Structures are given as C-alpha cells and as structure tokens.
PDB file of C-alpha atoms in Angstrom:
ATOM      1  CA  UNK A   1    -102.624  11.700 -85.757  1.00 51.00           C
ATOM      2  CA  UNK A   2    -104.130  10.863 -82.545  1.00 52.00           C
ATOM      3  CA  UNK A   3    -101.638   8.389 -82.368  1.00 50.00           C
ATOM      4  CA  UNK A   4     -99.065  10.446 -83.553  1.00 51.00           C
ATOM      5  CA  UNK A   5     -99.986  13.347 -80.746  1.00 52.00           C
ATOM      6  CA  UNK A   6     -99.871  10.296 -78.145  1.00 56.00           C
ATOM      7  CA  UNK A   7     -96.542   8.983 -79.310  1.00 58.00           C
ATOM      8  CA  UNK A   8     -94.784  12.463 -79.526  1.00 68.00           C
ATOM      9  CA  UNK A   9     -94.334  12.730 -75.672  1.00 70.00           C
ATOM     10  CA  UNK A  10     -93.978   9.595 -75.471  1.00 71.00           C
ATOM     11  CA  UNK A  11     -90.778   9.900 -78.103  1.00 73.00           C
ATOM     12  CA  UNK A  12     -89.389  13.312 -76.082  1.00 80.00           C
ATOM     13  CA  UNK A  13     -89.886  11.469 -73.209  1.00 80.00           C
ATOM     14  CA  UNK A  14     -87.492   7.644 -74.200  1.00 82.00           C
ATOM     15  CA  UNK A  15     -85.465  10.416 -75.905  1.00 83.00           C
ATOM     16  CA  UNK A  16     -84.941  12.606 -72.985  1.00 84.00           C
ATOM     17  CA  UNK A  17     -84.274   8.666 -70.642  1.00 85.00           C
ATOM     18  CA  UNK A  18     -82.390   7.816 -73.437  1.00 87.00           C
ATOM     19  CA  UNK A  19     -79.919  10.438 -73.214  1.00 89.00           C
ATOM     20  CA  UNK A  20     -79.975  10.798 -69.299  1.00 87.00           C
ATOM     21  CA  UNK A  21     -78.926   7.293 -69.312  1.00 88.00           C
ATOM     22  CA  UNK A  22     -76.218   7.675 -71.509  1.00 89.00           C
ATOM     23  CA  UNK A  23     -75.137  10.416 -69.653  1.00 91.00           C
ATOM     24  CA  UNK A  24     -74.992   7.749 -66.992  1.00 90.00           C
ATOM     25  CA  UNK A  25     -73.001   5.615 -68.651  1.00 90.00           C
ATOM     26  CA  UNK A  26     -70.448   8.365 -69.971  1.00 91.00           C
ATOM     27  CA  UNK A  27     -70.381   8.752 -66.398  1.00 90.00           C
ATOM     28  CA  UNK A  28     -70.075   5.656 -64.981  1.00 91.00           C
ATOM     29  CA  UNK A  29     -67.468   4.907 -67.592  1.00 92.00           C
ATOM     30  CA  UNK A  30     -65.827   7.579 -66.172  1.00 92.00           C
ATOM     31  CA  UNK A  31     -65.643   6.494 -62.633  1.00 92.00           C
ATOM     32  CA  UNK A  32     -64.750   2.924 -64.266  1.00 91.00           C
ATOM     33  CA  UNK A  33     -61.940   4.092 -65.367  1.00 90.00           C
ATOM     34  CA  UNK A  34     -61.122   6.247 -62.778  1.00 91.00           C
ATOM     35  CA  UNK A  35     -61.388   2.850 -60.278  1.00 92.00           C
ATOM     36  CA  UNK A  36     -59.345   0.876 -62.822  1.00 91.00           C
ATOM     37  CA  UNK A  37     -56.438   3.534 -62.561  1.00 91.00           C
ATOM     38  CA  UNK A  38     -56.451   3.659 -58.899  1.00 90.00           C
ATOM     39  CA  UNK A  39     -56.535  -0.264 -59.026  1.00 90.00           C
ATOM     40  CA  UNK A  40     -53.609  -0.104 -61.264  1.00 91.00           C
ATOM     41  CA  UNK A  41     -51.743   2.432 -58.268  1.00 91.00           C
ATOM     42  CA  UNK A  42     -53.245  -0.402 -56.233  1.00 88.00           C
ATOM     43  CA  UNK A  43     -51.283  -3.489 -57.507  1.00 90.00           C
ATOM     44  CA  UNK A  44     -48.276  -1.387 -58.531  1.00 90.00           C
ATOM     45  CA  UNK A  45     -48.612  -0.262 -54.010  1.00 89.00           C
ATOM     46  CA  UNK A  46     -49.338  -4.329 -53.531  1.00 87.00           C
ATOM     47  CA  UNK A  47     -46.256  -5.339 -55.612  1.00 88.00           C
ATOM     48  CA  UNK A  48     -44.165  -2.750 -53.484  1.00 90.00           C
ATOM     49  CA  UNK A  49     -45.642  -3.577 -50.538  1.00 89.00           C
ATOM     50  CA  UNK A  50     -44.804  -7.369 -51.503  1.00 89.00           C
ATOM     51  CA  UNK A  51     -41.353  -6.587 -52.437  1.00 90.00           C
ATOM     52  CA  UNK A  52     -41.116  -4.760 -48.793  1.00 89.00           C
ATOM     53  CA  UNK A  53     -42.391  -7.552 -46.534  1.00 90.00           C
ATOM     54  CA  UNK A  54     -40.126 -10.386 -48.753  1.00 91.00           C
ATOM     55  CA  UNK A  55     -37.346  -8.574 -47.735  1.00 90.00           C
ATOM     56  CA  UNK A  56     -38.834  -7.640 -44.695  1.00 90.00           C
ATOM     57  CA  UNK A  57     -39.177 -11.344 -43.363  1.00 89.00           C
ATOM     58  CA  UNK A  58     -35.801 -11.926 -45.164  1.00 91.00           C
ATOM     59  CA  UNK A  59     -34.374  -9.271 -42.549  1.00 91.00           C
ATOM     60  CA  UNK A  60     -36.766 -10.912 -39.840  1.00 89.00           C
ATOM     61  CA  UNK A  61     -35.379 -14.124 -40.945  1.00 90.00           C
ATOM     62  CA  UNK A  62     -31.669 -13.009 -40.820  1.00 90.00           C
ATOM     63  CA  UNK A  63     -32.569 -11.436 -37.535  1.00 90.00           C
ATOM     64  CA  UNK A  64     -33.935 -14.708 -36.153  1.00 89.00           C
ATOM     65  CA  UNK A  65     -31.235 -17.108 -37.168  1.00 90.00           C
ATOM     66  CA  UNK A  66     -28.673 -14.041 -35.544  1.00 91.00           C
ATOM     67  CA  UNK A  67     -30.952 -14.171 -32.017  1.00 91.00           C
ATOM     68  CA  UNK A  68     -30.979 -18.112 -31.892  1.00 90.00           C
ATOM     69  CA  UNK A  69     -27.110 -18.268 -32.935  1.00 90.00           C
ATOM     70  CA  UNK A  70     -26.858 -15.753 -29.834  1.00 91.00           C
ATOM     71  CA  UNK A  71     -29.466 -17.627 -27.870  1.00 90.00           C
ATOM     72  CA  UNK A  72     -27.548 -20.907 -28.558  1.00 89.00           C
ATOM     73  CA  UNK A  73     -24.144 -19.019 -27.173  1.00 90.00           C
ATOM     74  CA  UNK A  74     -25.389 -17.456 -24.246  1.00 89.00           C
ATOM     75  CA  UNK A  75     -27.010 -21.006 -23.503  1.00 89.00           C
ATOM     76  CA  UNK A  76     -23.574 -22.434 -24.197  1.00 88.00           C
ATOM     77  CA  UNK A  77     -21.461 -19.809 -22.017  1.00 89.00           C
ATOM     78  CA  UNK A  78     -24.042 -20.679 -18.726  1.00 88.00           C
ATOM     79  CA  UNK A  79     -23.155 -24.306 -19.454  1.00 88.00           C
ATOM     80  CA  UNK A  80     -19.562 -24.044 -19.842  1.00 87.00           C
ATOM     81  CA  UNK A  81     -19.506 -21.388 -16.659  1.00 87.00           C
ATOM     82  CA  UNK A  82     -21.607 -23.782 -14.828  1.00 86.00           C
ATOM     83  CA  UNK A  83     -19.252 -26.705 -15.934  1.00 84.00           C
ATOM     84  CA  UNK A  84     -16.024 -24.213 -14.713  1.00 84.00           C
ATOM     85  CA  UNK A  85     -17.429 -23.981 -11.084  1.00 82.00           C
ATOM     86  CA  UNK A  86     -18.073 -27.751 -11.429  1.00 82.00           C
ATOM     87  CA  UNK A  87     -14.648 -28.550 -12.280  1.00 79.00           C
ATOM     88  CA  UNK A  88     -13.038 -25.366  -9.909  1.00 77.00           C
ATOM     89  CA  UNK A  89     -15.136 -26.665  -7.516  1.00 75.00           C
ATOM     90  CA  UNK A  90     -14.375 -29.900  -7.779  1.00 70.00           C
ATOM     91  CA  UNK A  91     -10.537 -29.631  -7.916  1.00 69.00           C
ATOM     92  CA  UNK A  92     -10.710 -27.367  -4.752  1.00 65.00           C
ATOM     93  CA  UNK A  93     -12.561 -29.552  -2.777  1.00 61.00           C
ATOM     94  CA  UNK A  94     -11.217 -33.025  -3.703  1.00 56.00           C
ATOM     95  CA  UNK A  95      -7.708 -32.385  -3.179  1.00 59.00           C
ATOM     96  CA  UNK A  96      -7.925 -30.063   0.095  1.00 60.00           C
ATOM     97  CA  UNK A  97      -6.190 -32.726   1.890  1.00 60.00           C
ATOM     98  CA  UNK A  98      -3.791 -33.163  -0.585  1.00 65.00           C
ATOM     99  CA  UNK A  99      -3.197 -29.308  -0.251  1.00 66.00           C
ATOM    100  CA  UNK A 100      -3.200 -29.825   3.441  1.00 68.00           C
ATOM    101  CA  UNK A 101      -0.232 -32.436   3.316  1.00 73.00           C
ATOM    102  CA  UNK A 102       1.981 -30.544   1.350  1.00 74.00           C
ATOM    103  CA  UNK A 103       1.864 -27.379   2.723  1.00 76.00           C
ATOM    104  CA  UNK A 104       2.398 -29.414   5.838  1.00 77.00           C
ATOM    105  CA  UNK A 105       5.110 -30.829   4.548  1.00 79.00           C
ATOM    106  CA  UNK A 106       6.602 -27.931   3.292  1.00 79.00           C
ATOM    107  CA  UNK A 107       6.366 -26.194   6.503  1.00 81.00           C
ATOM    108  CA  UNK A 108       7.728 -28.910   8.250  1.00 84.00           C
ATOM    109  CA  UNK A 109      10.771 -29.002   5.258  1.00 85.00           C
ATOM    110  CA  UNK A 110      10.900 -25.147   5.960  1.00 85.00           C
ATOM    111  CA  UNK A 111      11.670 -25.978   9.945  1.00 85.00           C
ATOM    112  CA  UNK A 112      13.895 -28.269   9.173  1.00 87.00           C
ATOM    113  CA  UNK A 113      16.062 -26.259   7.003  1.00 86.00           C
ATOM    114  CA  UNK A 114      15.562 -23.500   9.718  1.00 84.00           C
ATOM    115  CA  UNK A 115      16.392 -25.426  12.158  1.00 86.00           C
ATOM    116  CA  UNK A 116      19.879 -26.104  10.450  1.00 88.00           C
ATOM    117  CA  UNK A 117      20.751 -23.252   9.498  1.00 88.00           C
ATOM    118  CA  UNK A 118      20.495 -21.575  13.155  1.00 87.00           C
ATOM    119  CA  UNK A 119      22.999 -23.773  14.008  1.00 87.00           C
ATOM    120  CA  UNK A 120      25.295 -23.379  10.738  1.00 87.00           C
ATOM    121  CA  UNK A 121      24.724 -20.258  12.574  1.00 88.00           C
ATOM    122  CA  UNK A 122      25.445 -20.663  15.666  1.00 87.00           C
ATOM    123  CA  UNK A 123      28.421 -23.027  14.854  1.00 87.00           C
ATOM    124  CA  UNK A 124      30.019 -19.996  12.379  1.00 88.00           C
ATOM    125  CA  UNK A 125      29.261 -17.872  15.388  1.00 86.00           C
ATOM    126  CA  UNK A 126      31.346 -19.367  18.331  1.00 85.00           C
ATOM    127  CA  UNK A 127      34.066 -20.464  15.538  1.00 84.00           C
ATOM    128  CA  UNK A 128      34.369 -16.572  14.851  1.00 86.00           C
ATOM    129  CA  UNK A 129      34.504 -16.072  18.691  1.00 86.00           C
ATOM    130  CA  UNK A 130      36.975 -18.709  19.156  1.00 83.00           C
ATOM    131  CA  UNK A 131      39.185 -16.714  16.244  1.00 82.00           C
ATOM    132  CA  UNK A 132      38.973 -13.369  17.127  1.00 82.00           C
ATOM    133  CA  UNK A 133      40.632 -14.780  20.918  1.00 82.00           C
ATOM    134  CA  UNK A 134      42.827 -16.428  19.122  1.00 79.00           C
ATOM    135  CA  UNK A 135      43.954 -13.446  18.056  1.00 78.00           C
ATOM    136  CA  UNK A 136      44.084 -11.094  20.848  1.00 78.00           C
ATOM    137  CA  UNK A 137      45.446 -13.808  22.511  1.00 77.00           C
ATOM    138  CA  UNK A 138      48.539 -13.746  19.863  1.00 75.00           C
ATOM    139  CA  UNK A 139      47.841  -9.392  20.160  1.00 75.00           C
ATOM    140  CA  UNK A 140      48.619  -9.794  23.860  1.00 78.00           C
ATOM    141  CA  UNK A 141      51.579 -12.901  24.011  1.00 77.00           C
ATOM    142  CA  UNK A 142      53.220 -10.129  21.314  1.00 75.00           C
ATOM    143  CA  UNK A 143      53.048  -7.488  23.393  1.00 78.00           C
ATOM    144  CA  UNK A 144      53.957  -9.363  26.389  1.00 77.00           C
ATOM    145  CA  UNK A 145      57.072 -10.958  24.221  1.00 78.00           C
ATOM    146  CA  UNK A 146      57.769  -7.122  22.688  1.00 79.00           C
ATOM    147  CA  UNK A 147      57.594  -6.015  26.363  1.00 82.00           C
ATOM    148  CA  UNK A 148      59.902  -8.864  27.637  1.00 76.00           C
ATOM    149  CA  UNK A 149      62.234  -8.319  25.090  1.00 78.00           C
ATOM    150  CA  UNK A 150      62.646  -4.688  25.288  1.00 80.00           C
ATOM    151  CA  UNK A 151      63.202  -4.684  29.147  1.00 78.00           C
ATOM    152  CA  UNK A 152      65.512  -7.510  28.933  1.00 75.00           C
ATOM    153  CA  UNK A 153      67.460  -4.933  26.450  1.00 75.00           C
ATOM    154  CA  UNK A 154      67.208  -2.352  29.043  1.00 74.00           C
ATOM    155  CA  UNK A 155      68.137  -4.779  31.868  1.00 71.00           C
ATOM    156  CA  UNK A 156      71.214  -6.105  29.492  1.00 70.00           C
ATOM    157  CA  UNK A 157      72.471  -2.365  29.229  1.00 70.00           C
ATOM    158  CA  UNK A 158      71.923  -1.694  32.707  1.00 68.00           C
ATOM    159  CA  UNK A 159      74.146  -4.462  33.619  1.00 60.00           C
ATOM    160  CA  UNK A 160      76.416  -3.828  31.447  1.00 59.00           C
ATOM    161  CA  UNK A 161      77.107  -0.242  32.279  1.00 59.00           C
ATOM    162  CA  UNK A 162      77.413   1.687  35.407  1.00 50.00           C
ATOM    163  CA  UNK A 163      76.321   5.293  36.692  1.00 48.00           C
ATOM    164  CA  UNK A 164      77.842   7.350  38.690  1.00 46.00           C
ATOM    165  CA  UNK A 165      75.233  10.629  39.771  1.00 44.00           C
ATOM    166  CA  UNK A 166      78.093  11.968  41.825  1.00 44.00           C
ATOM    167  CA  UNK A 167      80.438  12.147  39.485  1.00 45.00           C
ATOM    168  CA  UNK A 168      77.307  13.919  36.680  1.00 43.00           C
ATOM    169  CA  UNK A 169      78.610  17.596  35.996  1.00 44.00           C
ATOM    170  CA  UNK A 170      77.475  20.174  34.006  1.00 45.00           C
ATOM    171  CA  UNK A 171      79.156  20.863  30.781  1.00 44.00           C
ATOM    172  CA  UNK A 172      81.460  23.575  30.921  1.00 44.00           C
ATOM    173  CA  UNK A 173      84.174  25.082  28.647  1.00 43.00           C
ATOM    174  CA  UNK A 174      87.574  23.961  29.375  1.00 44.00           C
ATOM    175  CA  UNK A 175      90.883  24.648  27.839  1.00 43.00           C
ATOM    176  CA  UNK A 176      92.240  22.288  25.065  1.00 43.00           C
ATOM    177  CA  UNK A 177      94.852  20.298  27.974  1.00 44.00           C
ATOM    178  CA  UNK A 178      92.073  20.160  29.950  1.00 46.00           C
ATOM    179  CA  UNK A 179      89.809  19.158  27.520  1.00 44.00           C
ATOM    180  CA  UNK A 180      92.147  16.589  25.896  1.00 42.00           C
ATOM    181  CA  UNK A 181      93.081  14.840  29.614  1.00 45.00           C
ATOM    182  CA  UNK A 182      89.414  14.544  29.993  1.00 43.00           C
ATOM    183  CA  UNK A 183      88.421  13.151  26.552  1.00 46.00           C
ATOM    184  CA  UNK A 184      90.830  10.310  26.969  1.00 45.00           C
ATOM    185  CA  UNK A 185      90.127   9.352  30.627  1.00 44.00           C
ATOM    186  CA  UNK A 186      86.471   9.632  30.046  1.00 45.00           C
ATOM    187  CA  UNK A 187      87.220   7.121  27.077  1.00 44.00           C
ATOM    188  CA  UNK A 188      89.246   4.643  29.135  1.00 44.00           C
ATOM    189  CA  UNK A 189      87.067   4.412  31.460  1.00 41.00           C
ATOM    190  CA  UNK A 190      84.346   3.260  28.613  1.00 46.00           C
ATOM    191  CA  UNK A 191      85.919   0.887  26.860  1.00 42.00           C
ATOM    192  CA  UNK A 192      87.176  -0.857  30.696  1.00 43.00           C
ATOM    193  CA  UNK A 193      83.597  -0.716  31.438  1.00 43.00           C
ATOM    194  CA  UNK A 194      82.215  -1.831  28.000  1.00 42.00           C
ATOM    195  CA  UNK A 195      84.785  -4.850  27.991  1.00 39.00           C
ATOM    196  CA  UNK A 196      84.337  -5.709  31.031  1.00 43.00           C
ATOM    197  CA  UNK A 197      81.148  -7.876  32.530  1.00 40.00           C
ATOM    198  CA  UNK A 198      79.675  -5.619  35.150  1.00 41.00           C
ATOM    199  CA  UNK A 199      76.586  -6.222  36.975  1.00 40.00           C
ATOM    200  CA  UNK A 200      74.497  -3.159  38.060  1.00 41.00           C
ATOM    201  CA  UNK A 201      72.678  -2.006  40.785  1.00 40.00           C
ATOM    202  CA  UNK A 202      69.214  -0.463  40.438  1.00 38.00           C
ATOM    203  CA  UNK A 203      68.144   1.370  44.122  1.00 39.00           C
ATOM    204  CA  UNK A 204      68.020  -0.845  46.356  1.00 38.00           C
ATOM    205  CA  UNK A 205      67.291  -3.778  44.160  1.00 40.00           C
ATOM    206  CA  UNK A 206      70.120  -6.253  43.080  1.00 40.00           C
ATOM    207  CA  UNK A 207      69.143  -6.956  39.298  1.00 40.00           C
ATOM    208  CA  UNK A 208      71.947  -9.052  37.976  1.00 41.00           C
ATOM    209  CA  UNK A 209      71.617  -9.934  34.400  1.00 43.00           C
ATOM    210  CA  UNK A 210      74.456 -11.739  32.227  1.00 45.00           C
ATOM    211  CA  UNK A 211      75.039 -10.021  29.259  1.00 45.00           C
ATOM    212  CA  UNK A 212      74.810 -12.345  25.955  1.00 48.00           C
ATOM    213  CA  UNK A 213      78.255 -11.941  22.848  1.00 53.00           C
ATOM    214  CA  UNK A 214      75.769 -10.296  21.307  1.00 54.00           C
ATOM    215  CA  UNK A 215      74.127  -8.093  23.558  1.00 52.00           C
ATOM    216  CA  UNK A 216      78.259  -7.482  24.873  1.00 56.00           C
ATOM    217  CA  UNK A 217      78.979  -6.317  20.943  1.00 62.00           C
ATOM    218  CA  UNK A 218      76.536  -4.248  20.018  1.00 62.00           C
ATOM    219  CA  UNK A 219      76.735  -2.362  23.274  1.00 59.00           C
ATOM    220  CA  UNK A 220      80.285  -1.853  21.977  1.00 65.00           C
ATOM    221  CA  UNK A 221      79.572  -1.045  19.222  1.00 70.00           C
ATOM    222  CA  UNK A 222      76.977   2.050  20.259  1.00 68.00           C
ATOM    223  CA  UNK A 223      79.550   3.280  22.528  1.00 66.00           C
ATOM    224  CA  UNK A 224      82.103   3.937  19.734  1.00 70.00           C
ATOM    225  CA  UNK A 225      79.100   5.582  17.975  1.00 70.00           C
ATOM    226  CA  UNK A 226      78.399   7.896  20.547  1.00 65.00           C
ATOM    227  CA  UNK A 227      82.620   8.222  21.160  1.00 68.00           C
ATOM    228  CA  UNK A 228      82.599   9.127  16.921  1.00 67.00           C
ATOM    229  CA  UNK A 229      79.387  11.915  17.597  1.00 63.00           C
ATOM    230  CA  UNK A 230      80.756  13.557  20.889  1.00 58.00           C
ATOM    231  CA  UNK A 231      84.778  13.867  19.124  1.00 57.00           C
ATOM    232  CA  UNK A 232      83.843  17.254  17.397  1.00 50.00           C
ATOM    233  CA  UNK A 233      80.985  18.083  19.635  1.00 47.00           C
ATOM    234  CA  UNK A 234      84.490  18.932  22.195  1.00 48.00           C
ATOM    235  CA  UNK A 235      86.710  19.989  19.601  1.00 48.00           C
ATOM    236  CA  UNK A 236      84.457  22.477  18.628  1.00 47.00           C
ATOM    237  CA  UNK A 237      83.824  23.380  22.415  1.00 45.00           C
ATOM    238  CA  UNK A 238      87.010  23.577  22.848  1.00 46.00           C
ATOM    239  CA  UNK A 239      88.106  26.342  19.821  1.00 46.00           C
ATOM    240  CA  UNK A 240      84.845  28.466  20.665  1.00 46.00           C
ATOM    241  CA  UNK A 241      86.723  28.436  24.683  1.00 43.00           C
ATOM    242  CA  UNK A 242      89.797  29.344  23.180  1.00 43.00           C
ATOM    243  CA  UNK A 243      89.881  33.512  22.826  1.00 42.00           C
ATOM    244  CA  UNK A 244      88.957  33.752  26.348  1.00 39.00           C
TER     245      UNK A 244
END
C-alpha cells in the first residue's frame, strides 16, 4: 500500500509530463507544418526569382552585347574620322604645290585671254570709228554733190533766163485787145529767150554757164507748162474786166 501510495504521485507526475510533452509535440508539429508551408512558399518565390534572374541575365547579356557593338561602332567611327582627317590633311598638303601651279597657269591663261579680248575690242572699236567716219564723209559728200547739182541747175536756169527788173510791173486789169497784144508779145519774147543760148549777169559779178541740151530741153518744157497755166488765168481776168 505504501508503495502504491508512493507511486501514485509519481504516476501523476509522469502523466502530467507526458501530457505536456504531447502538447509540446503537437505544437512543434504545427510549427513544423507552418515552416514547411513557408518553405514551399519560399521555394516558389525562389523559382520565380530564379526565372527573373535568368531573364535579367539574358537581358544583361543582350545589353552587354549591344554596348560592345555600340562601342565597336564608336571606335570604328573614331578610326574613320581620324583616317578621313589624315587623308584630307594629306590631300591638302601634298598637292598644295600642284594646285598653286595650276592656279598660276589658270591665272596666266585668263590674263592672256583678257589681253586677246582687249585687242579685239580695240580693233573693233577702231573699225567702228572708221565706218562712222566713212558714213559721215559719205553723207557730207552726198550733201555736197546735191548742193553742187542744185547750184548748177540754178545757174543754168539763170544763164538761160534774162531778168529785166525795170520792166516788171504789177498785174493790171486790161481790155481784151491789150491783153491779147501783151500775151502775144510776152510769148514771143519768152520763146526767143528760151531758144537762144544766153548768159546771165547777176549783180556786178559776171557768171557765165554754157547750157547743155538736157538743161535747155528741161527749161523749154518748164516754160511751156507755165504758159499753159497762165493763159486760162489771163482769160479769166479779161472776162472779169469786160463789164467795167
């Protein structure tokens, strides 16, 4: 009985401890299950992150390749610029003497062409002046010939005509008998003066021109025409004077 009494508190203690252990075990199991769930979530997140990391790595590789390509192009451009600058410098420096000679030759050629053109201009100018002088002299000669011809005709007419300023009278109204007498006498005088070759005295200067056959014929035609024109006029005047 004493043993039973002593073992009963021990039993209760053990049971209590066992119960506590069970409760602790259940709590730990629950904690483990929660941790496992968290681990699964972490694994999922890790897989997502790994995928992102892989994609980022791919993007980084692409960017790196692009950067390398850009850098290479930049280097190529720099090299090309340097090469172009060197070539341009070489092309400007090397043929500088040749270009200077070409420029001198072109300038000399231009000067020669300029001299030739100036000479041609001078020749043409002198030719134009000569043509102008010829034209002016031709016009002067033409005017002089016309003047001489006119003077010759005037002197010829003067030489073939006799003027008596004392006998010139104004026109009076006369009777038919006197008019007929005057007309007949004037006609005979004109014909006689036109047929005979005469010389005219002008003022105090004696100017004599022998008349040619052409001049005499022209003068005779002119006189006959004047007579034909004057005859109707005299007849009209006599008719107007008759009633008086």
